[in-house]
Amino acid sequence: MQCARLCPVQVATKGFTMNMLLEAFERTVERFPNKVAVADATDSYTFEELRSKAREYGAELANENDAVLVYADRTCDTIIQMLAAMYANRVYVPLDPDMPQHKKHYVEAALQNMGEVADDATCVIFTSGSTGNPKGVVKGAHAYDSFIRAFCRTFQLDESQTIGNQTPFFFDASSKDVLLMIYAGATLEILPTELFASPISLVEYLNERKVTYTCWVPSAYTIVTQLGTFESAMPEYLQHAYFVGEQFPVKHLMQWMQTLPDVEFVNLYGSTELAGVCSYCRLDTGRTYERIPLGVALEGNEVFLAKDGKALPHEVGAEGEICVAGGILSSGYLHDPEGNEKRFVRMTTPSGNVARVLRTGDMARVDEGGELVFVGRSDFQIKYMGRRIELQEIEVAAEHLIQVDACCCVFDQRKKRIVMFCTTTEGHECTAREIKRLMRTAVSSYMMPKKIVVLDEMPHNANGKIDRTSLAARLA
């Protein structure tokens, strides 16, 4: 195996301490040296072999003090490279191998001037920024440690688990899978991307690799139910089915829950600015859900609603921005003092503590049952016909229709109208006019989309989420 994908970028940084994560990994290796740590479609490594490979590459990197670009493909090599950077006491930066050249140049330029970052900085995750340029979030070892210890305690996850990884390693949500391997000694199975285009083959692969735990974006689960996969193949070893990143269309979630009543289904909530998730909701397979609650805060953290810089009482009907306080907050954005000042604030939390708080930009409300439910992104909220409208509320209403499989609403700024893109459910195909008629009974008149576009297939980004940017571009 060559080290060609380890691409050093010269940066002016001081030494970093990453012993916390590596010490956990070392303890795991000593406990399970001969257990498979990570596997892809063609290769696998035991914990001892993984440590040996990571140390070998780490030695090659140890004489430098710069960040390491890791072109994060779906192979065991990516995990080796991440650990190697840690052993070399260097920050790693996982990137999409297919990242456009101009964005790669932007990232390299940003890393050339890192300056002072937190002493325990482990990696920088670059995400799509609102300006079109990637936005770097600095993640620290202490935050990762705080998150994964609470996560493992909450869900009693240990070395008996085999993780079916779906999330690309250049997305922050993949960190849960990697940390479970490092801390709990779970086996990390990297699922081939092409399997998600063939759900029967996907389920067969899960069974072949004896996958017990999945944490996917909802659209990855939805692919399975859309094509009636459970009529031909069933996950035989699955014990935990967690989801994160976007709302799970209720009718698809209910199919999973009714088909696999003994599996633990959990809705996780978090944001890129955290080391992991901050809240969770264990779902009751005997309950029918209209909206999926965000649940309760992960141990050691506070999750609450705020408005105008003040925490709101947790009362039915309260609506505000989701805020998070606790040890899982990231160090902040790279080269973005204005963004840090806006999103990371000092605030008095419901517990009475004055703490550093993340403003997530997500909106939620306390429903009639006293549960916190997601409403939408603050940047998806529009002012239309004199009213404030959450576009994602329209999407939730549409996805309750049996005829609608998936949908996404965007606001056409030029023509000042709501446009809904959707796909139809197999066996319930209908026209845009018919869906518009059905929508009139699903939403209030002021929320009614002015145009509905029926697609053969919904566009998705590399993480499996609906690609809103691509849909918005169709309005031009």
mmCIF file of N, CA, C and O in Angstrom, residues 139 143-144 146-148 150-151 154-155 172-173 175-176 215 242-245 266-282 293-305 321-330 343-344 356-364 372 374 377:
data_model
loop_
_atom_site.group_PDB
_atom_site.id
_atom_site.type_symbol
_atom_site.label_atom_id
_atom_site.label_comp_id
_atom_site.label_asym_id
_atom_site.label_seq_id
_atom_site.Cartn_x
_atom_site.Cartn_y
_atom_site.Cartn_z
ATOM 1 N N LYS A 139 -12.291 20.455 14.903
ATOM 2 C CA LYS A 139 -12.799 19.493 15.889
ATOM 3 C C LYS A 139 -11.674 19.094 16.840
ATOM 4 O O LYS A 139 -10.561 18.780 16.396
ATOM 5 N N ALA A 143 -13.586 17.224 22.847
ATOM 6 C CA ALA A 143 -14.992 17.206 22.451
ATOM 7 C C ALA A 143 -15.384 15.824 21.926
ATOM 8 O O ALA A 143 -16.448 15.295 22.265
ATOM 9 N N TYR A 144 -14.517 15.228 21.103
ATOM 10 C CA TYR A 144 -14.787 13.875 20.601
ATOM 11 C C TYR A 144 -14.876 12.883 21.760
ATOM 12 O O TYR A 144 -15.763 12.029 21.805
ATOM 13 N N SER A 146 -15.601 13.478 24.947
ATOM 14 C CA SER A 146 -16.807 13.729 25.735
ATOM 15 C C SER A 146 -18.026 13.133 25.049
ATOM 16 O O SER A 146 -18.876 12.501 25.700
ATOM 17 N N PHE A 147 -18.102 13.320 23.722
ATOM 18 C CA PHE A 147 -19.250 12.805 22.985
ATOM 19 C C PHE A 147 -19.316 11.286 23.002
ATOM 20 O O PHE A 147 -20.337 10.703 23.373
ATOM 21 N N ILE A 148 -18.254 10.619 22.593
ATOM 22 C CA ILE A 148 -18.349 9.173 22.358
ATOM 23 C C ILE A 148 -18.503 8.403 23.664
ATOM 24 O O ILE A 148 -19.163 7.356 23.701
ATOM 25 N N ALA A 150 -20.210 9.437 26.320
ATOM 26 C CA ALA A 150 -21.635 9.565 26.667
ATOM 27 C C ALA A 150 -22.487 8.736 25.720
ATOM 28 O O ALA A 150 -23.464 8.098 26.139
ATOM 29 N N PHE A 151 -22.125 8.696 24.450
ATOM 30 C CA PHE A 151 -22.878 7.950 23.444
ATOM 31 C C PHE A 151 -22.855 6.456 23.754
ATOM 32 O O PHE A 151 -23.891 5.784 23.732
ATOM 33 N N THR A 154 -24.925 5.706 26.923
ATOM 34 C CA THR A 154 -26.365 5.855 26.704
ATOM 35 C C THR A 154 -26.958 4.649 25.997
ATOM 36 O O THR A 154 -28.026 4.151 26.366
ATOM 37 N N PHE A 155 -26.255 4.142 24.986
ATOM 38 C CA PHE A 155 -26.814 3.077 24.149
ATOM 39 C C PHE A 155 -26.186 1.707 24.395
ATOM 40 O O PHE A 155 -26.521 0.741 23.709
ATOM 41 N N ASP A 172 -18.902 15.088 8.594
ATOM 42 C CA ASP A 172 -18.723 15.007 10.040
ATOM 43 C C ASP A 172 -19.522 13.875 10.670
ATOM 44 O O ASP A 172 -19.107 13.313 11.690
ATOM 45 N N ALA A 173 -20.671 13.499 10.085
ATOM 46 C CA ALA A 173 -21.509 12.463 10.686
ATOM 47 C C ALA A 173 -20.824 11.103 10.739
ATOM 48 O O ALA A 173 -21.216 10.235 11.526
ATOM 49 N N SER A 175 -17.997 10.485 11.919
ATOM 50 C CA SER A 175 -17.126 10.372 13.092
ATOM 51 C C SER A 175 -17.678 9.407 14.125
ATOM 52 O O SER A 175 -16.915 8.739 14.835
ATOM 53 N N LYS A 176 -19.022 9.299 14.228
ATOM 54 C CA LYS A 176 -19.598 8.364 15.198
ATOM 55 C C LYS A 176 -19.150 6.942 14.920
ATOM 56 O O LYS A 176 -18.835 6.181 15.843
ATOM 57 N N CYS A 215 -26.093 3.702 11.205
ATOM 58 C CA CYS A 215 -26.456 5.094 11.483
ATOM 59 C C CYS A 215 -26.346 5.821 10.147
ATOM 60 O O CYS A 215 -25.261 6.240 9.754
ATOM 61 N N TYR A 242 -30.111 3.653 13.625
ATOM 62 C CA TYR A 242 -30.141 5.058 14.009
ATOM 63 C C TYR A 242 -30.154 5.903 12.735
ATOM 64 O O TYR A 242 -29.667 5.472 11.688
ATOM 65 N N PHE A 243 -30.704 7.101 12.825
ATOM 66 C CA PHE A 243 -30.703 7.977 11.660
ATOM 67 C C PHE A 243 -30.443 9.413 12.097
ATOM 68 O O PHE A 243 -30.751 9.811 13.216
ATOM 69 N N VAL A 244 -29.841 10.175 11.176
ATOM 70 C CA VAL A 244 -29.383 11.520 11.512
ATOM 71 C C VAL A 244 -29.242 12.327 10.222
ATOM 72 O O VAL A 244 -29.087 11.757 9.143
ATOM 73 N N GLY A 245 -29.336 13.645 10.332
ATOM 74 C CA GLY A 245 -28.996 14.491 9.205
ATOM 75 C C GLY A 245 -30.166 15.179 8.533
ATOM 76 O O GLY A 245 -30.011 16.254 7.958
ATOM 77 N N VAL A 266 -33.600 4.906 16.583
ATOM 78 C CA VAL A 266 -33.272 6.123 17.326
ATOM 79 C C VAL A 266 -33.069 7.290 16.361
ATOM 80 O O VAL A 266 -32.314 7.184 15.386
ATOM 81 N N ASN A 267 -33.777 8.379 16.636
ATOM 82 C CA ASN A 267 -33.572 9.621 15.901
ATOM 83 C C ASN A 267 -32.488 10.419 16.613
ATOM 84 O O ASN A 267 -32.617 10.740 17.804
ATOM 85 N N LEU A 268 -31.409 10.710 15.906
ATOM 86 C CA LEU A 268 -30.303 11.481 16.469
ATOM 87 C C LEU A 268 -30.324 12.886 15.875
ATOM 88 O O LEU A 268 -30.662 13.078 14.710
ATOM 89 N N TYR A 269 -29.943 13.858 16.686
ATOM 90 C CA TYR A 269 -29.881 15.229 16.196
ATOM 91 C C TYR A 269 -28.548 15.856 16.573
ATOM 92 O O TYR A 269 -28.072 15.723 17.709
ATOM 93 N N GLY A 270 -27.946 16.548 15.622
ATOM 94 C CA GLY A 270 -26.708 17.262 15.879
ATOM 95 C C GLY A 270 -26.435 18.209 14.729
ATOM 96 O O GLY A 270 -27.250 18.369 13.823
ATOM 97 N N SER A 271 -25.277 18.851 14.764
ATOM 98 C CA SER A 271 -24.891 19.747 13.672
ATOM 99 C C SER A 271 -23.386 19.656 13.472
ATOM 100 O O SER A 271 -22.654 19.128 14.311
ATOM 101 N N THR A 272 -22.918 20.184 12.356
ATOM 102 C CA THR A 272 -21.508 20.110 12.003
ATOM 103 C C THR A 272 -20.625 20.752 13.064
ATOM 104 O O THR A 272 -19.473 20.352 13.247
ATOM 105 N N GLU A 273 -21.153 21.725 13.776
ATOM 106 C CA GLU A 273 -20.359 22.452 14.768
ATOM 107 C C GLU A 273 -20.187 21.693 16.080
ATOM 108 O O GLU A 273 -19.640 22.230 17.050
ATOM 109 N N LEU A 274 -20.656 20.456 16.130
ATOM 110 C CA LEU A 274 -20.516 19.595 17.306
ATOM 111 C C LEU A 274 -19.607 18.422 16.981
ATOM 112 O O LEU A 274 -19.440 18.055 15.823
ATOM 113 N N ALA A 275 -19.057 17.790 18.018
ATOM 114 C CA ALA A 275 -18.240 16.594 17.823
ATOM 115 C C ALA A 275 -19.092 15.373 17.525
ATOM 116 O O ALA A 275 -18.572 14.340 17.085
ATOM 117 N N GLY A 276 -20.372 15.466 17.762
ATOM 118 C CA GLY A 276 -21.291 14.355 17.509
ATOM 119 C C GLY A 276 -22.703 14.874 17.640
ATOM 120 O O GLY A 276 -22.968 16.052 17.402
ATOM 121 N N VAL A 277 -23.615 14.019 18.049
ATOM 122 C CA VAL A 277 -24.994 14.455 18.225
ATOM 123 C C VAL A 277 -25.200 14.965 19.644
ATOM 124 O O VAL A 277 -24.469 14.607 20.568
ATOM 125 N N CYS A 278 -26.224 15.812 19.801
ATOM 126 C CA CYS A 278 -26.481 16.391 21.121
ATOM 127 C C CYS A 278 -27.771 15.894 21.733
ATOM 128 O O CYS A 278 -28.010 16.092 22.922
ATOM 129 N N SER A 279 -28.649 15.257 20.923
ATOM 130 C CA SER A 279 -29.893 14.737 21.478
ATOM 131 C C SER A 279 -30.299 13.465 20.756
ATOM 132 O O SER A 279 -29.796 13.164 19.660
ATOM 133 N N TYR A 280 -31.214 12.730 21.374
ATOM 134 C CA TYR A 280 -31.651 11.464 20.794
ATOM 135 C C TYR A 280 -33.074 11.163 21.244
ATOM 136 O O TYR A 280 -33.531 11.627 22.293
ATOM 137 N N CYS A 281 -33.760 10.380 20.414
ATOM 138 C CA CYS A 281 -35.105 9.925 20.767
ATOM 139 C C CYS A 281 -35.219 8.456 20.404
ATOM 140 O O CYS A 281 -35.150 8.100 19.211
ATOM 141 N N ARG A 282 -35.383 7.598 21.414
ATOM 142 C CA ARG A 282 -35.661 6.184 21.163
ATOM 143 C C ARG A 282 -37.128 6.063 20.768
ATOM 144 O O ARG A 282 -38.022 6.489 21.500
ATOM 145 N N PRO A 293 -39.926 13.156 17.217
ATOM 146 C CA PRO A 293 -39.350 14.052 18.228
ATOM 147 C C PRO A 293 -37.825 14.029 18.215
ATOM 148 O O PRO A 293 -37.198 13.046 17.816
ATOM 149 N N LEU A 294 -37.242 15.145 18.653
ATOM 150 C CA LEU A 294 -35.783 15.218 18.792
ATOM 151 C C LEU A 294 -35.317 14.550 20.077
ATOM 152 O O LEU A 294 -34.138 14.220 20.211
ATOM 153 N N GLY A 295 -36.222 14.382 21.018
ATOM 154 C CA GLY A 295 -35.892 13.636 22.228
ATOM 155 C C GLY A 295 -35.219 14.461 23.300
ATOM 156 O O GLY A 295 -35.514 15.644 23.482
ATOM 157 N N VAL A 296 -34.285 13.834 23.991
ATOM 158 C CA VAL A 296 -33.639 14.452 25.152
ATOM 159 C C VAL A 296 -32.163 14.678 24.870
ATOM 160 O O VAL A 296 -31.577 14.075 23.974
ATOM 161 N N ALA A 297 -31.567 15.544 25.672
ATOM 162 C CA ALA A 297 -30.152 15.871 25.492
ATOM 163 C C ALA A 297 -29.270 14.690 25.862
ATOM 164 O O ALA A 297 -29.550 13.953 26.820
ATOM 165 N N LEU A 298 -28.197 14.509 25.095
ATOM 166 C CA LEU A 298 -27.191 13.515 25.450
ATOM 167 C C LEU A 298 -26.548 13.921 26.767
ATOM 168 O O LEU A 298 -26.326 15.117 27.024
ATOM 169 N N GLU A 299 -26.267 12.932 27.588
ATOM 170 C CA GLU A 299 -25.672 13.146 28.909
ATOM 171 C C GLU A 299 -24.540 14.180 28.864
ATOM 172 O O GLU A 299 -23.665 14.142 28.011
ATOM 173 N N GLY A 300 -24.603 15.139 29.803
ATOM 174 C CA GLY A 300 -23.545 16.141 29.919
ATOM 175 C C GLY A 300 -23.755 17.371 29.061
ATOM 176 O O GLY A 300 -22.893 18.250 29.017
ATOM 177 N N ASN A 301 -24.906 17.457 28.373
ATOM 178 C CA ASN A 301 -25.168 18.591 27.493
ATOM 179 C C ASN A 301 -26.552 19.175 27.778
ATOM 180 O O ASN A 301 -27.409 18.511 28.359
ATOM 181 N N GLU A 302 -26.753 20.396 27.354
ATOM 182 C CA GLU A 302 -28.066 21.032 27.429
ATOM 183 C C GLU A 302 -28.516 21.378 26.020
ATOM 184 O O GLU A 302 -27.757 21.939 25.233
ATOM 185 N N VAL A 303 -29.757 21.022 25.707
ATOM 186 C CA VAL A 303 -30.363 21.365 24.419
ATOM 187 C C VAL A 303 -31.646 22.113 24.724
ATOM 188 O O VAL A 303 -32.518 21.600 25.432
ATOM 189 N N PHE A 304 -31.775 23.326 24.201
ATOM 190 C CA PHE A 304 -32.919 24.155 24.554
ATOM 191 C C PHE A 304 -33.235 25.120 23.413
ATOM 192 O O PHE A 304 -32.457 25.268 22.459
ATOM 193 N N LEU A 305 -34.392 25.756 23.507
ATOM 194 C CA LEU A 305 -34.797 26.748 22.523
ATOM 195 C C LEU A 305 -34.496 28.153 23.038
ATOM 196 O O LEU A 305 -34.568 28.415 24.245
ATOM 197 N N GLU A 321 -34.953 28.915 18.214
ATOM 198 C CA GLU A 321 -33.765 28.300 17.635
ATOM 199 C C GLU A 321 -33.188 27.271 18.603
ATOM 200 O O GLU A 321 -33.115 27.511 19.812
ATOM 201 N N ILE A 322 -32.790 26.123 18.078
ATOM 202 C CA ILE A 322 -32.170 25.092 18.918
ATOM 203 C C ILE A 322 -30.768 25.538 19.294
ATOM 204 O O ILE A 322 -29.956 25.892 18.428
ATOM 205 N N CYS A 323 -30.478 25.507 20.594
ATOM 206 C CA CYS A 323 -29.162 25.886 21.107
ATOM 207 C C CYS A 323 -28.588 24.733 21.920
ATOM 208 O O CYS A 323 -29.337 23.957 22.523
ATOM 209 N N VAL A 324 -27.263 24.647 21.943
ATOM 210 C CA VAL A 324 -26.591 23.535 22.612
ATOM 211 C C VAL A 324 -25.450 24.063 23.468
ATOM 212 O O VAL A 324 -24.669 24.910 23.015
ATOM 213 N N ALA A 325 -25.353 23.554 24.687
ATOM 214 C CA ALA A 325 -24.225 23.847 25.564
ATOM 215 C C ALA A 325 -23.667 22.533 26.072
ATOM 216 O O ALA A 325 -24.410 21.565 26.268
ATOM 217 N N GLY A 326 -22.361 22.473 26.261
ATOM 218 C CA GLY A 326 -21.757 21.243 26.771
ATOM 219 C C GLY A 326 -20.375 21.013 26.194
ATOM 220 O O GLY A 326 -19.849 21.821 25.423
ATOM 221 N N GLY A 327 -19.811 19.870 26.563
ATOM 222 C CA GLY A 327 -18.431 19.573 26.192
ATOM 223 C C GLY A 327 -18.231 19.100 24.776
ATOM 224 O O GLY A 327 -17.099 18.801 24.380
ATOM 225 N N ILE A 328 -19.310 18.993 23.980
ATOM 226 C CA ILE A 328 -19.156 18.450 22.625
ATOM 227 C C ILE A 328 -19.078 19.535 21.553
ATOM 228 O O ILE A 328 -19.028 19.230 20.368
ATOM 229 N N LEU A 329 -19.047 20.812 21.965
ATOM 230 C CA LEU A 329 -18.947 21.876 20.977
ATOM 231 C C LEU A 329 -17.565 21.871 20.317
ATOM 232 O O LEU A 329 -16.555 21.629 20.973
ATOM 233 N N SER A 330 -17.537 22.138 19.022
ATOM 234 C CA SER A 330 -16.264 22.229 18.314
ATOM 235 C C SER A 330 -15.542 23.503 18.735
ATOM 236 O O SER A 330 -16.104 24.370 19.412
ATOM 237 N N ARG A 343 -22.385 32.427 15.799
ATOM 238 C CA ARG A 343 -22.907 31.102 16.104
ATOM 239 C C ARG A 343 -22.509 30.588 17.483
ATOM 240 O O ARG A 343 -23.221 29.770 18.071
ATOM 241 N N PHE A 344 -21.373 31.007 18.010
ATOM 242 C CA PHE A 344 -20.930 30.581 19.343
ATOM 243 C C PHE A 344 -21.021 31.782 20.280
ATOM 244 O O PHE A 344 -20.241 32.724 20.181
ATOM 245 N N ARG A 356 -20.697 28.794 27.065
ATOM 246 C CA ARG A 356 -20.525 28.920 25.617
ATOM 247 C C ARG A 356 -21.608 28.063 24.952
ATOM 248 O O ARG A 356 -21.745 26.884 25.263
ATOM 249 N N VAL A 357 -22.361 28.667 24.054
ATOM 250 C CA VAL A 357 -23.535 28.025 23.474
ATOM 251 C C VAL A 357 -23.448 28.083 21.954
ATOM 252 O O VAL A 357 -23.063 29.107 21.380
ATOM 253 N N LEU A 358 -23.813 26.980 21.318
ATOM 254 C CA LEU A 358 -23.920 26.952 19.864
ATOM 255 C C LEU A 358 -25.341 27.276 19.444
ATOM 256 O O LEU A 358 -26.293 26.627 19.899
ATOM 257 N N ARG A 359 -25.489 28.260 18.592
ATOM 258 C CA ARG A 359 -26.762 28.519 17.929
ATOM 259 C C ARG A 359 -26.759 27.697 16.642
ATOM 260 O O ARG A 359 -25.984 27.970 15.733
ATOM 261 N N THR A 360 -27.608 26.700 16.561
ATOM 262 C CA THR A 360 -27.525 25.751 15.456
ATOM 263 C C THR A 360 -28.089 26.279 14.141
ATOM 264 O O THR A 360 -27.749 25.772 13.062
ATOM 265 N N GLY A 361 -28.983 27.271 14.209
ATOM 266 C CA GLY A 361 -29.657 27.719 13.001
ATOM 267 C C GLY A 361 -30.877 26.885 12.669
ATOM 268 O O GLY A 361 -31.594 27.159 11.695
ATOM 269 N N ASP A 362 -31.151 25.851 13.472
ATOM 270 C CA ASP A 362 -32.337 25.016 13.295
ATOM 271 C C ASP A 362 -33.459 25.522 14.200
ATOM 272 O O ASP A 362 -33.208 25.932 15.340
ATOM 273 N N MET A 363 -34.675 25.435 13.715
ATOM 274 C CA MET A 363 -35.836 25.881 14.474
ATOM 275 C C MET A 363 -36.633 24.672 14.950
ATOM 276 O O MET A 363 -36.755 23.667 14.250
ATOM 277 N N ALA A 364 -37.189 24.772 16.150
ATOM 278 C CA ALA A 364 -38.010 23.688 16.707
ATOM 279 C C ALA A 364 -39.098 24.292 17.584
ATOM 280 O O ALA A 364 -39.043 25.476 17.937
ATOM 281 N N LEU A 372 -39.938 18.080 21.928
ATOM 282 C CA LEU A 372 -39.296 18.999 21.014
ATOM 283 C C LEU A 372 -39.319 18.401 19.609
ATOM 284 O O LEU A 372 -38.886 17.274 19.401
ATOM 285 N N PHE A 374 -38.587 19.173 15.352
ATOM 286 C CA PHE A 374 -37.898 20.008 14.377
ATOM 287 C C PHE A 374 -38.917 20.708 13.481
ATOM 288 O O PHE A 374 -39.881 20.099 13.024
ATOM 289 N N ARG A 377 -34.959 24.800 9.009
ATOM 290 C CA ARG A 377 -33.788 25.659 9.112
ATOM 291 C C ARG A 377 -34.228 27.113 9.131
ATOM 292 O O ARG A 377 -35.186 27.502 8.452
#
